[in-house]
Amino acid sequence: MSTTGVPPGSPRSAHQAERELGPLPGFLRPFVDRVARIRATVHTKLLAAFLTIAVLLLAMGVLSVVVLDRVNSQVDRLTALNEQTDLAREMIYKVTAQMHYRAMSLLQTDDPEWPQKITSAKADFATYLGEIRAYPEPDRTAFFAGLDATNTLFDASSAEVTALFDAGKITQALNLHLSQEHLISHKLEASLNGLIDDSEHRVQAETAAFKSDRRFLTFAVASFSAVSIFGALLLGAVLSWSLIRPVRKVDQALAAIAGGNFGTRVEVPNRDEFGNLTTNLNRTSAQLATVYSDLESLNANLQETVDAKVSELERASRLKRYLSPGLADSIIAGEQDIHLGSSRKFLTIFFSDVRGFTAAAERMEPEELVAELNDYLTEMTEIVFKHGGTLDKYVGDAVMVFFGDPVHQHDHAERAVRMAFEMRERMTELRETWLRKYHDAFEIGIGIATGWVTVGDIGSAARSDYTVLGNEVNLASRLADRADPGQILVTERTMKSVDELARGVVIDEVSLKGISRPITVYELSTLGG
């Protein structure tokens, strides 16, 4: 089968393939052919092209950095000059303000506001003086030295006027202000005005230089960028065409093979990885029949894999019905090994039964009865999983649990007894809640037996359960039936297994329904450790 009108196994001509590839710009053909004939790997060709482009970009980047550095330097200089001019104007204002505040203080001697404003203005002037020195020009060192000297004289004169004012010698203070302080302030203002004039001249000169440099730098960057972009585009076009042509030939050959033409062959002039690629492509065409055969085999095995996964999911679902989620996940993950086949094992069986359930059912509404029963079973199940028990089943209002399987537990009797005490304590805690919510509260009797039982997956192909069978199961159930509310009854074997854990007293040696021999029954009273 052929997708291009070519019979299977018939190779297409070079001219036909070339026509299908689309036109190559004529001015590029000499360059493309020369690059294609270079004896070098595609990696080397790409690396050389990228390196050339990177050098162009680097050169353009260096030129841009130089330009930006020059522009930034000029901008910083203009900014510094403008900031110095602004600070100088603020300083002139502060000097003028001091003279105004001084005049007001000498005229209104009883107003303490003016001396405070003089002090504040002097502090601002000192701050501005420190800031304006942060932008000194190299040829302004002498200027700032003179400004500092004049300001020192001004501060000394102001201090003398303030001292006379504070001493109540207003006339003398006024005379000193007019003869010294006021004159020195004019010197400060004149110096700062000179700084402003000089800065403005420098700003004009720097602005003119900035405009001139900007025109030149803009032309230089634009020219170099144009040359770099043209060179990168030309190099990219040549290299890409030298690679695109064989890639397209291979792509068209693959399309033909996908359509069933396994006789398709590809020939390219490139002496690089594309030569190896075409060789491997031709070999692939011959091996596709084998691949299809292998796929059929894989499809046949797929159903077996699906069945195995379904079986694993069913096993996981069953485990989570009997065991705590954590333990079930551990078994599924393979961290613990279990066997669910039938066997004879020494285990501990636990039964709990609600006392007076029939009477409670008659007193309660069906919805309340079901709700309380669900609360009860939920609480008890959490305790079962907490102590590692295997939840066998719910038999109406009864709960059946066994310990020691499917995960072996050497202390299965102790676990069952600890669980029984915790259940009894939890039922006591829930009593008030249930009375308030359902107007009735359950109480349970508990029976525990330890002995040999048959345990395993028991049932039919349609439905089976992992459960235990034997006399000890019946015995535990009968003990639960016989137990009074809150009472925990155990067999002699269980008592011997937990004699260091719990205290128990013999109730009697009784015969229970379904049990052929007399049984010594113990009631557990307290839990020791």
Coordinates of C-alpha atoms in Angstrom, one line a residue:
M1 CA 0.0 0.0 0.0
S2 CA 1.4 3.4 -0.9
T3 CA 0.1 6.8 0.3
T4 CA 1.8 8.9 -2.5
G5 CA 0.9 6.8 -5.6
V6 CA 4.2 5.0 -5.5
P7 CA 4.0 1.2 -5.7
P8 CA 5.3 -0.6 -2.6
G9 CA 9.0 -1.1 -2.7
S10 CA 9.5 1.6 -5.5
P11 CA 11.8 4.4 -4.4
R12 CA 11.0 8.0 -5.4
S13 CA 13.4 10.0 -7.5
A14 CA 15.5 12.8 -6.1
H15 CA 13.8 15.4 -8.3
Q16 CA 10.4 14.3 -7.1
A17 CA 11.4 14.5 -3.5
E18 CA 13.0 17.9 -4.1
R19 CA 9.7 19.2 -5.7
E20 CA 7.7 18.0 -2.7
L21 CA 10.1 19.8 -0.2
G22 CA 9.3 23.2 -1.6
P23 CA 11.5 25.8 -3.2
L24 CA 14.9 26.8 -1.8
P25 CA 15.8 30.5 -2.4
G26 CA 18.3 30.6 -5.3
F27 CA 20.8 32.9 -3.6
L28 CA 21.0 30.5 -0.6
R29 CA 21.6 27.3 -2.6
P30 CA 25.4 27.6 -2.9
F31 CA 25.8 28.3 0.8
V32 CA 23.3 25.5 1.8
D33 CA 25.1 22.9 -0.4
R34 CA 28.5 23.9 0.9
V35 CA 27.4 23.5 4.6
A36 CA 25.6 20.2 3.8
R37 CA 28.9 18.8 2.3
I38 CA 31.0 19.7 5.3
R39 CA 32.4 16.6 7.0
A40 CA 31.2 17.4 10.6
T41 CA 28.4 16.2 12.9
V42 CA 25.2 18.1 13.3
H43 CA 26.2 18.9 16.8
T44 CA 29.4 20.5 15.6
K45 CA 27.6 22.5 12.9
L46 CA 25.0 23.7 15.4
L47 CA 27.6 24.5 17.9
A48 CA 29.6 26.5 15.4
A49 CA 26.5 28.4 14.4
F50 CA 25.4 29.1 17.9
L51 CA 28.9 30.2 18.8
T52 CA 29.0 32.7 15.9
I53 CA 25.6 34.1 16.9
A54 CA 26.7 34.2 20.6
V55 CA 29.8 36.2 19.6
L56 CA 27.7 38.7 17.7
L57 CA 25.3 39.0 20.6
L58 CA 28.1 39.3 23.0
A59 CA 29.7 42.1 20.9
M60 CA 26.4 43.9 20.7
G61 CA 25.9 43.4 24.4
V62 CA 29.3 44.8 25.2
L63 CA 28.6 47.8 23.0
S64 CA 25.3 48.3 24.6
V65 CA 26.9 48.1 28.1
V66 CA 29.5 50.7 27.1
V67 CA 26.8 53.0 25.7
L68 CA 24.5 52.6 28.8
D69 CA 27.5 53.1 31.1
R70 CA 28.3 56.4 29.3
V71 CA 24.6 57.5 29.4
N72 CA 24.2 56.5 33.0
S73 CA 27.4 58.4 33.9
Q74 CA 26.0 61.6 32.2
V75 CA 22.6 61.1 33.8
D76 CA 24.1 60.6 37.2
R77 CA 26.2 63.8 36.8
L78 CA 23.2 65.8 35.7
T79 CA 21.2 64.4 38.6
A80 CA 23.9 65.3 41.1
L81 CA 24.2 68.8 39.7
N82 CA 20.4 69.3 39.9
E83 CA 20.3 67.9 43.4
Q84 CA 23.1 70.2 44.5
T85 CA 21.2 73.2 43.0
D86 CA 18.0 72.2 44.8
L87 CA 19.9 71.7 48.1
A88 CA 21.7 75.1 47.7
R89 CA 18.3 76.8 47.3
E90 CA 17.0 75.1 50.4
M91 CA 20.1 76.2 52.3
I92 CA 19.5 79.8 51.2
Y93 CA 16.0 79.6 52.3
K94 CA 17.1 78.3 55.7
V95 CA 19.6 81.1 56.2
T96 CA 16.9 83.7 55.2
A97 CA 14.5 82.0 57.6
Q98 CA 17.0 82.2 60.4
M99 CA 17.3 86.0 59.9
H100 CA 13.5 86.3 59.8
Y101 CA 13.1 84.3 63.0
R102 CA 15.9 86.2 64.7
A103 CA 14.2 89.5 63.9
M104 CA 10.9 88.2 65.2
S105 CA 12.5 86.9 68.4
L106 CA 14.1 90.3 69.1
L107 CA 10.8 92.1 68.5
Q108 CA 8.6 89.7 70.4
T109 CA 10.9 88.8 73.3
D110 CA 8.2 87.0 75.3
D111 CA 7.4 84.4 72.5
P112 CA 9.5 81.3 72.9
E113 CA 8.5 80.0 69.5
W114 CA 11.1 82.0 67.5
P115 CA 14.2 80.8 69.2
Q116 CA 13.0 77.2 68.7
K117 CA 12.5 77.9 65.0
I118 CA 16.0 79.4 64.7
T119 CA 17.5 76.2 66.2
S120 CA 15.4 74.0 63.9
A121 CA 16.5 76.0 60.8
K122 CA 20.2 75.8 61.8
A123 CA 19.8 72.0 62.2
D124 CA 18.2 71.7 58.7
F125 CA 21.0 73.8 57.3
A126 CA 23.6 71.5 58.8
T127 CA 21.8 68.5 57.4
Y128 CA 21.6 70.0 53.9
L129 CA 25.3 71.0 54.1
G130 CA 26.2 67.3 54.8
E131 CA 24.1 66.1 51.9
I132 CA 25.4 68.7 49.4
R133 CA 29.0 67.6 50.2
A134 CA 28.0 64.1 49.1
Y135 CA 28.1 65.3 45.4
P136 CA 31.3 67.3 45.4
E137 CA 33.0 68.0 42.1
P138 CA 36.8 67.7 42.1
D139 CA 37.3 71.4 41.6
R140 CA 34.8 72.4 44.4
T141 CA 36.9 71.3 47.4
A142 CA 38.1 74.9 48.0
F143 CA 34.5 76.2 47.7
F144 CA 33.2 73.8 50.4
A145 CA 36.1 74.7 52.6
G146 CA 35.2 78.4 52.3
L147 CA 31.5 77.6 52.9
D148 CA 32.4 75.7 56.0
A149 CA 34.5 78.6 57.4
T150 CA 31.7 81.1 56.7
N151 CA 29.1 78.9 58.3
T152 CA 31.4 78.5 61.4
L153 CA 31.5 82.3 61.7
F154 CA 27.8 82.5 61.2
D155 CA 27.1 79.8 63.9
A156 CA 29.5 81.6 66.4
S157 CA 27.8 85.0 65.7
S158 CA 24.4 83.4 66.2
A159 CA 25.5 81.9 69.4
E160 CA 26.7 85.2 70.8
V161 CA 23.3 86.9 69.8
T162 CA 21.4 84.0 71.4
A163 CA 23.5 84.4 74.6
L164 CA 22.8 88.1 74.9
F165 CA 19.1 87.5 74.2
D166 CA 18.9 84.8 76.9
A167 CA 20.6 87.2 79.3
G168 CA 17.9 89.8 78.6
K169 CA 20.3 92.2 76.8
I170 CA 18.0 92.7 73.9
T171 CA 19.5 96.0 72.6
Q172 CA 23.0 94.5 72.6
A173 CA 21.7 91.4 70.9
L174 CA 20.0 93.5 68.2
N175 CA 23.1 95.5 67.6
L176 CA 25.3 92.4 67.2
H177 CA 22.7 90.8 64.9
L178 CA 22.7 93.8 62.6
S179 CA 26.5 94.4 62.7
Q180 CA 27.7 90.7 62.4
E181 CA 25.1 87.9 62.1
H182 CA 23.0 89.5 59.4
L183 CA 26.1 90.4 57.3
I184 CA 27.6 86.9 57.6
S185 CA 24.2 85.5 56.4
H186 CA 24.5 87.5 53.2
K187 CA 28.0 86.0 52.6
L188 CA 26.5 82.5 53.0
E189 CA 23.7 83.3 50.6
A190 CA 26.2 84.8 48.1
S191 CA 28.4 81.7 48.2
L192 CA 25.4 79.4 47.7
N193 CA 24.1 81.6 44.8
G194 CA 27.5 81.3 43.2
L195 CA 27.2 77.5 43.6
I196 CA 23.8 77.6 41.9
D197 CA 25.1 79.6 39.0
D198 CA 28.1 77.4 38.5
S199 CA 25.9 74.2 38.6
E200 CA 23.5 75.6 36.1
H201 CA 26.3 76.3 33.7
R202 CA 27.6 72.8 34.1
V203 CA 24.2 71.4 33.6
Q204 CA 23.9 73.2 30.3
A205 CA 27.3 72.0 29.2
E206 CA 26.6 68.4 30.3
T207 CA 23.2 68.5 28.5
A208 CA 24.8 69.6 25.2
A209 CA 27.5 66.8 25.5
F210 CA 24.8 64.3 26.3
K211 CA 22.8 65.2 23.2
S212 CA 25.9 64.9 21.0
D213 CA 26.9 61.6 22.5
R214 CA 23.4 60.2 22.2
R215 CA 23.2 60.8 18.5
F216 CA 26.6 59.1 17.9
L217 CA 25.8 56.2 20.2
T218 CA 22.4 55.7 18.8
F219 CA 23.8 55.5 15.2
A220 CA 26.6 53.1 16.4
V221 CA 24.2 50.7 18.2
A222 CA 21.7 50.7 15.4
S223 CA 24.3 50.0 12.7
F224 CA 26.0 47.2 14.7
S225 CA 22.6 45.7 15.6
A226 CA 21.5 45.7 11.9
V227 CA 24.7 44.0 10.8
S228 CA 24.5 41.4 13.6
I229 CA 20.9 40.6 12.9
F230 CA 21.5 40.2 9.2
G231 CA 24.4 38.0 9.8
A232 CA 22.5 35.8 12.4
L233 CA 19.5 35.5 10.0
L234 CA 21.7 34.5 7.1
L235 CA 23.6 32.0 9.1
G236 CA 20.4 30.6 10.6
A237 CA 18.8 30.3 7.2
V238 CA 21.7 28.4 5.7
L239 CA 22.1 26.0 8.6
S240 CA 18.4 25.4 8.9
W241 CA 18.0 24.5 5.2
S242 CA 21.0 22.2 5.3
L243 CA 19.2 20.3 8.1
I244 CA 15.5 20.7 7.1
R245 CA 15.9 19.1 3.6
P246 CA 17.0 15.7 5.0
V247 CA 14.6 15.9 7.9
R248 CA 11.7 16.4 5.4
K249 CA 12.8 13.5 3.3
V250 CA 12.9 11.3 6.3
D251 CA 9.5 12.5 7.4
Q252 CA 7.9 11.7 4.1
A253 CA 9.5 8.3 4.1
L254 CA 8.0 7.6 7.5
A255 CA 4.6 8.7 6.3
A256 CA 4.9 6.2 3.4
I257 CA 6.0 3.4 5.8
A258 CA 3.1 4.2 8.1
G259 CA 0.8 3.7 5.1
G260 CA 2.2 0.3 4.5
N261 CA 4.9 1.0 1.9
F262 CA 7.7 -0.9 3.6
G263 CA 9.8 -0.7 0.5
T264 CA 10.4 3.0 0.9
R265 CA 14.1 4.0 0.9
V266 CA 15.7 7.4 1.7
E267 CA 19.0 8.8 0.3
V268 CA 20.5 12.1 1.5
P269 CA 23.8 13.8 0.6
N270 CA 24.6 14.9 4.2
R271 CA 27.7 13.3 5.7
D272 CA 26.5 13.5 9.3
E273 CA 24.0 11.9 11.6
F274 CA 21.3 12.0 8.9
G275 CA 23.2 9.4 6.9
N276 CA 23.0 7.1 9.9
L277 CA 19.4 8.0 10.4
T278 CA 18.4 7.0 6.9
T279 CA 20.3 3.7 7.2
N280 CA 18.4 2.9 10.5
L281 CA 15.2 4.0 8.8
N282 CA 15.7 1.5 6.0
R283 CA 16.4 -1.3 8.5
T284 CA 13.3 -0.3 10.5
S285 CA 11.1 -0.8 7.4
A286 CA 12.3 -4.4 7.1
Q287 CA 11.7 -5.1 10.8
L288 CA 8.2 -3.7 11.1
A289 CA 6.6 -7.1 10.2
T290 CA 8.4 -8.6 13.2
V291 CA 7.3 -5.7 15.4
Y292 CA 3.6 -6.3 14.4
S293 CA 3.9 -9.9 15.3
D294 CA 5.3 -9.0 18.7
L295 CA 2.4 -6.6 19.3
E296 CA -0.1 -9.4 18.7
S297 CA 1.7 -11.4 21.4
L298 CA 1.6 -8.5 23.8
N299 CA -2.1 -8.1 23.2
A300 CA -2.7 -11.7 24.0
N301 CA -0.8 -11.3 27.3
L302 CA -2.6 -8.1 28.2
Q303 CA -5.7 -9.9 29.4
E304 CA -3.7 -11.9 31.8
T305 CA -2.1 -8.8 33.2
V306 CA -5.6 -7.1 33.6
D307 CA -6.9 -10.2 35.4
A308 CA -4.0 -10.2 37.8
K309 CA -4.6 -6.5 38.6
V310 CA -8.3 -7.1 39.2
S311 CA -7.4 -10.0 41.5
E312 CA -5.0 -7.8 43.4
L313 CA -7.7 -5.0 43.8
E314 CA -10.2 -7.6 45.1
R315 CA -7.7 -8.8 47.6
A316 CA -7.0 -5.3 48.8
S317 CA -10.7 -4.6 49.1
R318 CA -11.2 -7.8 51.2
L319 CA -8.3 -7.1 53.5
K320 CA -9.6 -3.6 54.3
R321 CA -12.9 -5.1 55.4
Y322 CA -11.2 -7.1 58.1
L323 CA -8.0 -5.2 59.0
S324 CA -7.1 -1.6 59.9
P325 CA -6.3 0.5 56.8
G326 CA -2.7 0.9 57.8
L327 CA -2.1 -2.8 58.2
A328 CA -4.0 -3.6 55.0
D329 CA -1.9 -1.2 53.0
S330 CA 1.3 -2.7 54.6
I331 CA 0.2 -6.2 53.5
I332 CA -0.7 -5.0 50.0
A333 CA 2.6 -3.2 49.6
G334 CA 4.4 -6.5 50.4
E335 CA 5.8 -5.3 53.7
Q336 CA 4.1 -8.3 55.5
D337 CA 3.4 -11.7 54.2
I338 CA 0.1 -13.4 54.9
H339 CA -1.7 -16.6 53.8
L340 CA -5.5 -16.6 53.5
G341 CA -5.8 -20.3 53.0
S342 CA -7.7 -22.5 55.6
S343 CA -5.6 -23.8 58.5
R344 CA -5.7 -24.7 62.2
K345 CA -4.4 -22.0 64.5
F346 CA -4.3 -21.1 68.1
L347 CA -6.1 -17.7 68.3
T348 CA -8.2 -15.5 70.6
I349 CA -11.9 -14.9 69.8
F350 CA -13.8 -11.9 71.0
F351 CA -17.6 -11.3 71.0
S352 CA -19.5 -8.2 72.2
D353 CA -23.3 -8.1 72.4
V354 CA -25.6 -5.2 73.2
R355 CA -27.7 -5.9 76.3
G356 CA -31.4 -5.2 76.0
F357 CA -31.3 -4.5 72.3
T358 CA -34.7 -5.9 71.6
A359 CA -36.3 -3.8 74.3
A360 CA -34.4 -0.7 73.1
A361 CA -35.7 -1.4 69.6
E362 CA -39.3 -1.3 70.9
R363 CA -38.8 2.0 72.7
M364 CA -36.8 3.9 70.0
E365 CA -37.8 5.2 66.6
P366 CA -36.3 3.2 63.7
E367 CA -34.2 6.1 62.5
E368 CA -32.7 6.7 66.0
L369 CA -32.1 3.0 66.6
V370 CA -30.2 2.7 63.3
A371 CA -28.2 6.0 64.0
E372 CA -27.2 4.9 67.5
L373 CA -26.3 1.4 66.2
N374 CA -24.1 2.9 63.5
D375 CA -22.4 5.2 66.1
Y376 CA -21.8 2.2 68.3
L377 CA -20.3 0.0 65.5
T378 CA -18.2 2.9 64.2
E379 CA -16.6 3.5 67.7
M380 CA -16.0 -0.2 68.3
T381 CA -14.5 -0.8 64.9
E382 CA -11.9 2.0 65.4
I383 CA -10.9 0.4 68.7
V384 CA -10.7 -3.0 67.0
F385 CA -8.3 -1.7 64.4
K386 CA -6.3 0.2 67.0
H387 CA -5.4 -3.0 68.8
G388 CA -4.7 -5.0 65.6
G389 CA -7.8 -7.1 65.7
T390 CA -9.3 -8.8 62.6
L391 CA -12.9 -7.7 62.2
D392 CA -14.8 -10.9 61.3
K393 CA -18.3 -9.6 61.0
Y394 CA -21.2 -7.8 62.5
V395 CA -24.0 -10.1 63.6
G396 CA -26.9 -7.7 64.1
D397 CA -25.9 -5.8 67.2
A398 CA -22.9 -8.1 68.0
V399 CA -19.3 -7.7 67.0
M400 CA -17.1 -10.6 66.2
V401 CA -13.3 -10.2 66.2
F402 CA -10.3 -12.5 66.3
F403 CA -6.6 -11.9 67.1
G404 CA -3.5 -13.6 65.9
D405 CA -4.3 -14.0 62.2
P406 CA -3.8 -13.3 59.3
V407 CA -0.8 -11.4 60.8
H408 CA 0.8 -13.5 63.6
Q409 CA 0.5 -11.9 67.1
H410 CA 2.2 -13.7 70.0
D411 CA 0.2 -11.5 72.5
H412 CA -3.2 -12.0 70.9
A413 CA -5.0 -12.7 74.2
E414 CA -3.5 -9.6 75.8
R415 CA -4.6 -7.5 72.8
A416 CA -8.2 -8.8 73.0
V417 CA -8.4 -8.1 76.8
R418 CA -6.9 -4.5 76.4
M419 CA -9.5 -3.9 73.6
A420 CA -12.3 -5.2 75.8
F421 CA -11.5 -2.8 78.6
E422 CA -11.1 0.1 76.2
M423 CA -14.5 -0.7 74.6
R424 CA -16.2 -0.8 78.1
E425 CA -14.6 2.5 79.0
R426 CA -15.6 4.1 75.7
M427 CA -19.2 2.9 76.1
T428 CA -19.3 4.6 79.5
E429 CA -18.0 7.8 77.9
L430 CA -20.7 7.7 75.2
R431 CA -23.6 7.0 77.5
E432 CA -24.5 10.6 78.4
T433 CA -24.1 11.6 74.7
W434 CA -26.4 8.9 73.5
L435 CA -29.0 9.6 76.3
R436 CA -29.1 13.2 75.3
K437 CA -29.2 12.5 71.5
Y438 CA -31.2 9.3 71.2
H439 CA -32.9 9.2 74.7
D440 CA -31.5 5.7 75.1
A441 CA -28.0 4.2 75.6
F442 CA -26.5 0.8 74.7
E443 CA -24.6 -1.4 77.1
I444 CA -22.6 -4.4 76.1
G445 CA -21.5 -7.7 77.5
I446 CA -18.2 -9.2 76.3
G447 CA -17.0 -12.8 75.9
I448 CA -13.4 -13.8 75.1
A449 CA -12.1 -17.3 74.5
T450 CA -8.6 -18.6 73.5
G451 CA -7.9 -21.9 71.7
W452 CA -7.6 -23.9 68.5
V453 CA -9.8 -22.9 65.7
T454 CA -10.1 -23.3 61.9
V455 CA -9.4 -20.0 60.1
G456 CA -9.4 -19.2 56.4
D457 CA -11.4 -18.1 53.4
I458 CA -14.6 -20.0 53.7
G459 CA -17.6 -19.9 51.3
S460 CA -18.5 -20.4 47.7
A461 CA -17.0 -19.2 44.5
A462 CA -19.7 -16.4 44.4
R463 CA -19.3 -15.3 48.0
S464 CA -16.7 -16.1 50.7
D465 CA -15.5 -14.6 54.0
Y466 CA -12.3 -14.8 55.9
T467 CA -13.6 -16.2 59.2
V468 CA -13.0 -18.7 62.1
L469 CA -14.8 -21.8 63.0
G470 CA -14.7 -24.1 66.1
N471 CA -15.7 -24.6 69.7
E472 CA -13.8 -21.6 70.9
V473 CA -15.9 -19.4 68.6
N474 CA -19.1 -20.8 70.0
L475 CA -17.7 -20.5 73.5
A476 CA -16.8 -16.8 73.1
S477 CA -20.3 -16.1 71.7
R478 CA -22.0 -17.9 74.6
L479 CA -19.9 -16.0 77.1
A480 CA -21.0 -12.7 75.5
D481 CA -24.6 -13.8 75.7
R482 CA -24.2 -14.7 79.4
A483 CA -22.3 -11.5 80.4
D484 CA -24.2 -8.7 82.2
P485 CA -23.9 -5.1 81.0
G486 CA -20.3 -4.0 81.3
Q487 CA -19.2 -7.5 82.3
I488 CA -16.1 -9.1 80.6
L489 CA -16.1 -12.9 80.8
V490 CA -13.1 -15.0 79.7
T491 CA -12.2 -18.7 79.6
E492 CA -9.5 -20.3 81.7
R493 CA -7.0 -20.3 78.8
T494 CA -7.5 -16.6 78.2
M495 CA -7.1 -15.9 81.9
K496 CA -3.8 -17.8 82.1
S497 CA -2.5 -15.8 79.1
V498 CA -3.3 -12.4 80.7
D499 CA -2.8 -13.2 84.5
E500 CA 0.0 -10.6 84.7
L501 CA -2.1 -8.0 82.8
A502 CA -5.6 -8.2 84.3
R503 CA -7.2 -9.3 87.5
G504 CA -10.0 -11.9 87.3
V505 CA -12.2 -13.9 89.6
V506 CA -13.9 -17.2 89.0
I507 CA -17.6 -16.9 88.6
D508 CA -18.5 -20.5 88.3
E509 CA -18.0 -23.7 86.4
V510 CA -20.9 -23.6 84.1
S511 CA -22.3 -25.5 81.2
L512 CA -23.1 -23.3 78.3
K513 CA -25.5 -24.1 75.4
G514 CA -23.7 -25.8 72.6
I515 CA -20.6 -26.6 74.8
S516 CA -20.2 -30.2 75.8
R517 CA -17.9 -29.8 78.8
P518 CA -18.2 -27.6 81.9
I519 CA -16.3 -24.4 81.5
T520 CA -14.6 -22.3 84.2
V521 CA -15.6 -18.7 83.6
Y522 CA -13.6 -15.7 84.9
E523 CA -14.8 -12.2 85.2
L524 CA -12.1 -9.5 84.5
S525 CA -12.4 -6.7 87.0
T526 CA -9.4 -4.4 86.5
L527 CA -6.5 -3.9 84.0
G528 CA -3.1 -3.9 85.5
G529 CA -0.5 -2.9 83.0

